[in-house]
Amino acid sequence: MIEHVTDVQVLRPARAMLLTVCQGRVWLTRAGDAADHVLSAGDRLAVAAGDCLYVEPWRRGEAARLHWQAMPRPMPAPPIALRVLLAAGLRGLAGGVLALAQRVEARSPAGAPARPPACPVA
């Protein structure tokens, strides 16, 4: 959604949004925020659902153009059963990697260096 701001507007999004200034400069005050914000073209501000914003052009008589974009909804945490299953699978994978490393180490000749020697410098 694109919005043209020519005077003070009170905005209260119903869901989390990303506010982008497309043109001009705005003075923005957010209820409960001790700091005011001055945003110029290209600047962005994340706005929580229900935040009350007072937005006006930086200079009287000048217009600003704003773009509102919905923030992606956070992914819900997987159910506890899935987390337990994933943890068990990862533990099994780690155990397999450890066993493989131990077999490789057992096949190495005694006293063999852990790494191949570096190339001699000419």
Short mmCIF file of N, CA and C in Angstrom, two decimals:
data_model
loop_
_atom_site.label_atom_id
_atom_site.label_comp_id
_atom_site.label_asym_id
_atom_site.label_seq_id
_atom_site.Cartn_x
_atom_site.Cartn_y
_atom_site.Cartn_z
N MET A 1 0.85 -1.17 0.00
CA MET A 1 0.00 0.00 0.00
C MET A 1 0.90 1.24 0.00
N ILE A 2 0.59 2.17 -0.87
CA ILE A 2 1.34 3.42 -0.93
C ILE A 2 0.44 4.54 -0.42
N GLU A 3 0.99 5.41 0.38
CA GLU A 3 0.22 6.47 1.00
C GLU A 3 0.93 7.80 0.79
N HIS A 4 0.17 8.82 0.42
CA HIS A 4 0.71 10.17 0.26
C HIS A 4 0.42 10.95 1.53
N VAL A 5 1.45 11.54 2.11
CA VAL A 5 1.30 12.27 3.36
C VAL A 5 1.53 13.75 3.08
N THR A 6 0.50 14.57 3.34
CA THR A 6 0.64 16.01 3.14
C THR A 6 0.40 16.77 4.44
N ASP A 7 -0.12 16.11 5.45
CA ASP A 7 -0.39 16.72 6.74
C ASP A 7 -0.22 15.63 7.80
N VAL A 8 -0.40 15.97 9.06
CA VAL A 8 -0.24 14.98 10.12
C VAL A 8 -1.27 13.86 9.93
N GLN A 9 -0.79 12.63 10.01
CA GLN A 9 -1.68 11.47 9.93
C GLN A 9 -1.38 10.57 11.11
N VAL A 10 -2.43 9.98 11.64
CA VAL A 10 -2.29 8.99 12.71
C VAL A 10 -2.48 7.63 12.07
N LEU A 11 -1.49 6.79 12.22
CA LEU A 11 -1.51 5.46 11.61
C LEU A 11 -1.38 4.41 12.70
N ARG A 12 -2.19 3.37 12.60
CA ARG A 12 -2.14 2.27 13.57
C ARG A 12 -2.36 0.97 12.81
N PRO A 13 -1.27 0.31 12.35
CA PRO A 13 -1.44 -0.92 11.56
C PRO A 13 -1.97 -2.07 12.42
N ALA A 14 -2.78 -2.90 11.80
CA ALA A 14 -3.37 -4.04 12.51
C ALA A 14 -2.38 -5.19 12.65
N ARG A 15 -1.35 -5.20 11.78
CA ARG A 15 -0.33 -6.25 11.89
C ARG A 15 1.04 -5.62 11.70
N ALA A 16 2.08 -6.36 11.98
CA ALA A 16 3.45 -5.85 11.87
C ALA A 16 3.72 -5.46 10.42
N MET A 17 4.29 -4.28 10.24
CA MET A 17 4.52 -3.75 8.90
C MET A 17 5.92 -3.17 8.81
N LEU A 18 6.37 -3.00 7.57
CA LEU A 18 7.61 -2.32 7.29
C LEU A 18 7.24 -1.04 6.55
N LEU A 19 7.57 0.09 7.14
CA LEU A 19 7.28 1.39 6.55
C LEU A 19 8.52 1.87 5.81
N THR A 20 8.36 2.19 4.53
CA THR A 20 9.47 2.70 3.71
C THR A 20 9.07 4.06 3.18
N VAL A 21 9.98 5.03 3.31
CA VAL A 21 9.76 6.35 2.72
C VAL A 21 10.25 6.27 1.28
N CYS A 22 9.33 6.45 0.34
CA CYS A 22 9.67 6.37 -1.08
C CYS A 22 10.10 7.72 -1.64
N GLN A 23 9.51 8.78 -1.09
CA GLN A 23 9.81 10.12 -1.60
C GLN A 23 9.62 11.12 -0.48
N GLY A 24 10.51 12.09 -0.40
CA GLY A 24 10.40 13.14 0.60
C GLY A 24 11.04 12.74 1.92
N ARG A 25 10.65 13.47 2.94
CA ARG A 25 11.17 13.25 4.30
C ARG A 25 10.01 13.41 5.26
N VAL A 26 9.94 12.54 6.29
CA VAL A 26 8.86 12.62 7.26
C VAL A 26 9.41 12.69 8.68
N TRP A 27 8.58 13.27 9.53
CA TRP A 27 8.85 13.31 10.97
C TRP A 27 7.86 12.35 11.57
N LEU A 28 8.34 11.35 12.29
CA LEU A 28 7.49 10.29 12.80
C LEU A 28 7.65 10.19 14.31
N THR A 29 6.53 10.18 14.99
CA THR A 29 6.52 9.97 16.44
C THR A 29 5.72 8.71 16.71
N ARG A 30 6.30 7.82 17.51
CA ARG A 30 5.63 6.56 17.86
C ARG A 30 5.24 6.65 19.33
N ALA A 31 3.97 6.41 19.63
CA ALA A 31 3.49 6.45 21.02
C ALA A 31 4.31 5.48 21.86
N GLY A 32 4.80 5.96 23.01
CA GLY A 32 5.59 5.12 23.90
C GLY A 32 7.07 5.12 23.58
N ASP A 33 7.48 5.76 22.49
CA ASP A 33 8.89 5.83 22.09
C ASP A 33 9.38 7.23 22.44
N ALA A 34 10.41 7.31 23.26
CA ALA A 34 10.91 8.61 23.71
C ALA A 34 11.56 9.42 22.57
N ALA A 35 11.99 8.75 21.52
CA ALA A 35 12.68 9.43 20.43
C ALA A 35 11.75 9.63 19.24
N ASP A 36 11.86 10.78 18.61
CA ASP A 36 11.19 11.01 17.34
C ASP A 36 12.11 10.51 16.24
N HIS A 37 11.56 10.23 15.08
CA HIS A 37 12.35 9.72 13.96
C HIS A 37 12.16 10.63 12.75
N VAL A 38 13.25 10.95 12.10
CA VAL A 38 13.21 11.68 10.84
C VAL A 38 13.68 10.69 9.78
N LEU A 39 12.79 10.37 8.86
CA LEU A 39 13.09 9.37 7.84
C LEU A 39 13.09 10.04 6.47
N SER A 40 14.10 9.72 5.67
CA SER A 40 14.23 10.25 4.31
C SER A 40 13.96 9.14 3.32
N ALA A 41 13.88 9.52 2.05
CA ALA A 41 13.62 8.54 0.98
C ALA A 41 14.62 7.40 1.10
N GLY A 42 14.09 6.17 1.09
CA GLY A 42 14.92 4.97 1.22
C GLY A 42 15.00 4.43 2.63
N ASP A 43 14.69 5.25 3.63
CA ASP A 43 14.74 4.79 5.03
C ASP A 43 13.54 3.88 5.31
N ARG A 44 13.77 2.94 6.21
CA ARG A 44 12.72 1.98 6.60
C ARG A 44 12.60 1.94 8.11
N LEU A 45 11.40 1.57 8.55
CA LEU A 45 11.14 1.43 9.98
C LEU A 45 10.18 0.26 10.18
N ALA A 46 10.56 -0.68 11.03
CA ALA A 46 9.69 -1.80 11.37
C ALA A 46 8.67 -1.30 12.39
N VAL A 47 7.40 -1.60 12.16
CA VAL A 47 6.32 -1.13 13.01
C VAL A 47 5.54 -2.34 13.51
N ALA A 48 5.39 -2.44 14.81
CA ALA A 48 4.66 -3.57 15.40
C ALA A 48 3.16 -3.38 15.24
N ALA A 49 2.44 -4.47 15.23
CA ALA A 49 0.98 -4.41 15.16
C ALA A 49 0.45 -3.58 16.31
N GLY A 50 -0.45 -2.64 16.01
CA GLY A 50 -1.06 -1.83 17.05
C GLY A 50 -0.27 -0.59 17.44
N ASP A 51 0.96 -0.43 16.96
CA ASP A 51 1.72 0.79 17.26
C ASP A 51 0.95 2.00 16.74
N CYS A 52 0.95 3.07 17.51
CA CYS A 52 0.30 4.31 17.10
C CYS A 52 1.38 5.27 16.62
N LEU A 53 1.30 5.65 15.34
CA LEU A 53 2.30 6.52 14.74
C LEU A 53 1.67 7.84 14.34
N TYR A 54 2.41 8.92 14.56
CA TYR A 54 2.03 10.23 14.07
C TYR A 54 3.07 10.59 13.01
N VAL A 55 2.62 10.74 11.77
CA VAL A 55 3.53 10.97 10.66
C VAL A 55 3.13 12.26 9.97
N GLU A 56 4.14 13.10 9.70
CA GLU A 56 3.89 14.33 8.96
C GLU A 56 5.11 14.66 8.11
N PRO A 57 4.90 15.42 7.03
CA PRO A 57 6.04 15.82 6.21
C PRO A 57 7.03 16.64 7.05
N TRP A 58 8.30 16.53 6.72
CA TRP A 58 9.33 17.26 7.46
C TRP A 58 9.12 18.77 7.31
N ARG A 59 8.75 19.20 6.10
CA ARG A 59 8.49 20.62 5.87
C ARG A 59 7.01 20.80 5.52
N ARG A 60 6.41 21.80 6.12
CA ARG A 60 5.00 22.10 5.86
C ARG A 60 4.80 22.38 4.37
N GLY A 61 3.76 21.79 3.82
CA GLY A 61 3.44 22.01 2.42
C GLY A 61 4.09 21.02 1.47
N GLU A 62 5.08 20.29 1.92
CA GLU A 62 5.71 19.28 1.07
C GLU A 62 5.03 17.94 1.30
N ALA A 63 4.96 17.15 0.27
CA ALA A 63 4.34 15.82 0.38
C ALA A 63 5.43 14.76 0.48
N ALA A 64 5.08 13.67 1.10
CA ALA A 64 5.95 12.50 1.18
C ALA A 64 5.14 11.30 0.73
N ARG A 65 5.84 10.33 0.21
CA ARG A 65 5.17 9.10 -0.23
C ARG A 65 5.72 7.95 0.59
N LEU A 66 4.82 7.19 1.19
CA LEU A 66 5.19 6.06 2.06
C LEU A 66 4.69 4.77 1.44
N HIS A 67 5.42 3.70 1.70
CA HIS A 67 5.00 2.37 1.26
C HIS A 67 4.92 1.48 2.48
N TRP A 68 3.78 0.82 2.64
CA TRP A 68 3.58 -0.13 3.73
C TRP A 68 3.68 -1.53 3.16
N GLN A 69 4.45 -2.37 3.83
CA GLN A 69 4.59 -3.77 3.41
C GLN A 69 4.45 -4.64 4.65
N ALA A 70 3.61 -5.66 4.53
CA ALA A 70 3.40 -6.57 5.66
C ALA A 70 4.70 -7.32 5.96
N MET A 71 5.03 -7.41 7.23
CA MET A 71 6.19 -8.19 7.66
C MET A 71 5.82 -9.66 7.59
N PRO A 72 6.77 -10.52 7.19
CA PRO A 72 6.44 -11.95 7.19
C PRO A 72 6.14 -12.42 8.60
N ARG A 73 5.17 -13.29 8.69
CA ARG A 73 4.82 -13.83 10.01
C ARG A 73 5.92 -14.79 10.46
N PRO A 74 6.28 -14.74 11.75
CA PRO A 74 7.31 -15.67 12.23
C PRO A 74 6.82 -17.11 12.14
N MET A 75 7.76 -17.99 11.87
CA MET A 75 7.43 -19.41 11.81
C MET A 75 7.17 -19.91 13.23
N PRO A 76 6.10 -20.66 13.43
CA PRO A 76 5.86 -21.20 14.76
C PRO A 76 6.91 -22.25 15.11
N ALA A 77 7.19 -22.35 16.40
CA ALA A 77 8.16 -23.35 16.85
C ALA A 77 7.59 -24.74 16.57
N PRO A 78 8.45 -25.67 16.16
CA PRO A 78 7.93 -27.02 15.91
C PRO A 78 7.43 -27.64 17.21
N PRO A 79 6.48 -28.54 17.12
CA PRO A 79 5.98 -29.20 18.32
C PRO A 79 7.12 -29.92 19.05
N ILE A 80 6.97 -30.08 20.34
CA ILE A 80 8.01 -30.68 21.18
C ILE A 80 8.38 -32.07 20.67
N ALA A 81 7.41 -32.85 20.19
CA ALA A 81 7.71 -34.20 19.72
C ALA A 81 8.66 -34.15 18.52
N LEU A 82 8.45 -33.18 17.64
CA LEU A 82 9.33 -33.05 16.48
C LEU A 82 10.73 -32.63 16.91
N ARG A 83 10.82 -31.71 17.87
CA ARG A 83 12.14 -31.29 18.37
C ARG A 83 12.89 -32.44 19.01
N VAL A 84 12.18 -33.27 19.77
CA VAL A 84 12.81 -34.43 20.41
C VAL A 84 13.30 -35.40 19.34
N LEU A 85 12.48 -35.65 18.33
CA LEU A 85 12.85 -36.55 17.25
C LEU A 85 14.08 -36.02 16.49
N LEU A 86 14.10 -34.72 16.19
CA LEU A 86 15.24 -34.13 15.51
C LEU A 86 16.51 -34.22 16.36
N ALA A 87 16.37 -33.96 17.65
CA ALA A 87 17.54 -34.03 18.54
C ALA A 87 18.09 -35.45 18.58
N ALA A 88 17.22 -36.43 18.64
CA ALA A 88 17.67 -37.83 18.67
C ALA A 88 18.38 -38.18 17.35
N GLY A 89 17.83 -37.72 16.23
CA GLY A 89 18.45 -37.98 14.94
C GLY A 89 19.82 -37.33 14.84
N LEU A 90 19.94 -36.11 15.33
CA LEU A 90 21.24 -35.42 15.29
C LEU A 90 22.26 -36.10 16.21
N ARG A 91 21.80 -36.59 17.37
CA ARG A 91 22.71 -37.32 18.25
C ARG A 91 23.20 -38.59 17.57
N GLY A 92 22.30 -39.29 16.89
CA GLY A 92 22.69 -40.50 16.16
C GLY A 92 23.69 -40.19 15.05
N LEU A 93 23.46 -39.09 14.33
CA LEU A 93 24.38 -38.67 13.28
C LEU A 93 25.75 -38.33 13.86
N ALA A 94 25.76 -37.63 14.96
CA ALA A 94 27.04 -37.28 15.59
C ALA A 94 27.77 -38.53 16.06
N GLY A 95 27.03 -39.49 16.60
CA GLY A 95 27.66 -40.74 17.02
C GLY A 95 28.25 -41.49 15.84
N GLY A 96 27.56 -41.49 14.70
CA GLY A 96 28.08 -42.15 13.50
C GLY A 96 29.34 -41.48 12.99
N VAL A 97 29.38 -40.16 13.00
CA VAL A 97 30.57 -39.43 12.56
C VAL A 97 31.73 -39.73 13.50
N LEU A 98 31.49 -39.78 14.80
CA LEU A 98 32.54 -40.09 15.77
C LEU A 98 33.08 -41.50 15.53
N ALA A 99 32.18 -42.47 15.31
CA ALA A 99 32.62 -43.85 15.08
C ALA A 99 33.45 -43.93 13.80
N LEU A 100 33.07 -43.22 12.76
CA LEU A 100 33.82 -43.21 11.52
C LEU A 100 35.21 -42.61 11.75
N ALA A 101 35.28 -41.53 12.49
CA ALA A 101 36.57 -40.91 12.78
C ALA A 101 37.47 -41.86 13.57
N GLN A 102 36.89 -42.60 14.48
CA GLN A 102 37.69 -43.54 15.28
C GLN A 102 38.20 -44.69 14.40
N ARG A 103 37.39 -45.16 13.44
CA ARG A 103 37.85 -46.22 12.54
C ARG A 103 38.98 -45.71 11.65
N VAL A 104 38.85 -44.51 11.14
CA VAL A 104 39.91 -43.93 10.29
C VAL A 104 41.19 -43.78 11.10
N GLU A 105 41.06 -43.32 12.33
CA GLU A 105 42.23 -43.13 13.19
C GLU A 105 42.88 -44.49 13.50
N ALA A 106 42.07 -45.53 13.71
CA ALA A 106 42.61 -46.85 14.03
C ALA A 106 43.37 -47.45 12.85
N ARG A 107 43.01 -47.10 11.63
CA ARG A 107 43.69 -47.63 10.44
C ARG A 107 44.98 -46.89 10.13
N SER A 108 45.19 -45.73 10.73
CA SER A 108 46.42 -44.98 10.48
C SER A 108 47.58 -45.67 11.15
N PRO A 109 48.74 -45.69 10.52
CA PRO A 109 49.90 -46.32 11.16
C PRO A 109 50.26 -45.59 12.45
N ALA A 110 50.76 -46.35 13.40
CA ALA A 110 51.14 -45.76 14.68
C ALA A 110 52.19 -44.68 14.47
N GLY A 111 52.01 -43.57 15.13
CA GLY A 111 52.98 -42.49 15.05
C GLY A 111 52.86 -41.67 13.78
N ALA A 112 51.85 -41.95 12.93
CA ALA A 112 51.69 -41.17 11.70
C ALA A 112 51.24 -39.76 12.06
N PRO A 113 51.71 -38.78 11.32
CA PRO A 113 51.29 -37.40 11.63
C PRO A 113 49.79 -37.24 11.37
N ALA A 114 49.16 -36.37 12.12
CA ALA A 114 47.72 -36.14 11.97
C ALA A 114 47.42 -35.52 10.61
N ARG A 115 48.36 -34.75 10.07
CA ARG A 115 48.17 -34.10 8.78
C ARG A 115 49.37 -34.43 7.92
N PRO A 116 49.16 -34.38 6.61
CA PRO A 116 50.33 -34.60 5.74
C PRO A 116 51.33 -33.45 5.94
N PRO A 117 52.60 -33.75 5.76
CA PRO A 117 53.60 -32.68 5.94
C PRO A 117 53.42 -31.61 4.91
N ALA A 118 53.82 -30.40 5.26
CA ALA A 118 53.71 -29.26 4.34
C ALA A 118 54.75 -29.42 3.24
N CYS A 119 54.49 -28.83 2.09
CA CYS A 119 55.44 -28.85 1.00
C CYS A 119 56.68 -28.05 1.38
N PRO A 120 57.85 -28.55 1.02
CA PRO A 120 59.06 -27.79 1.35
C PRO A 120 59.09 -26.49 0.56
N VAL A 121 59.62 -25.48 1.20
CA VAL A 121 59.75 -24.17 0.55
C VAL A 121 61.05 -24.13 -0.21
N ALA A 122 60.98 -23.74 -1.47
CA ALA A 122 62.20 -23.71 -2.32
C ALA A 122 63.04 -22.49 -2.03
#
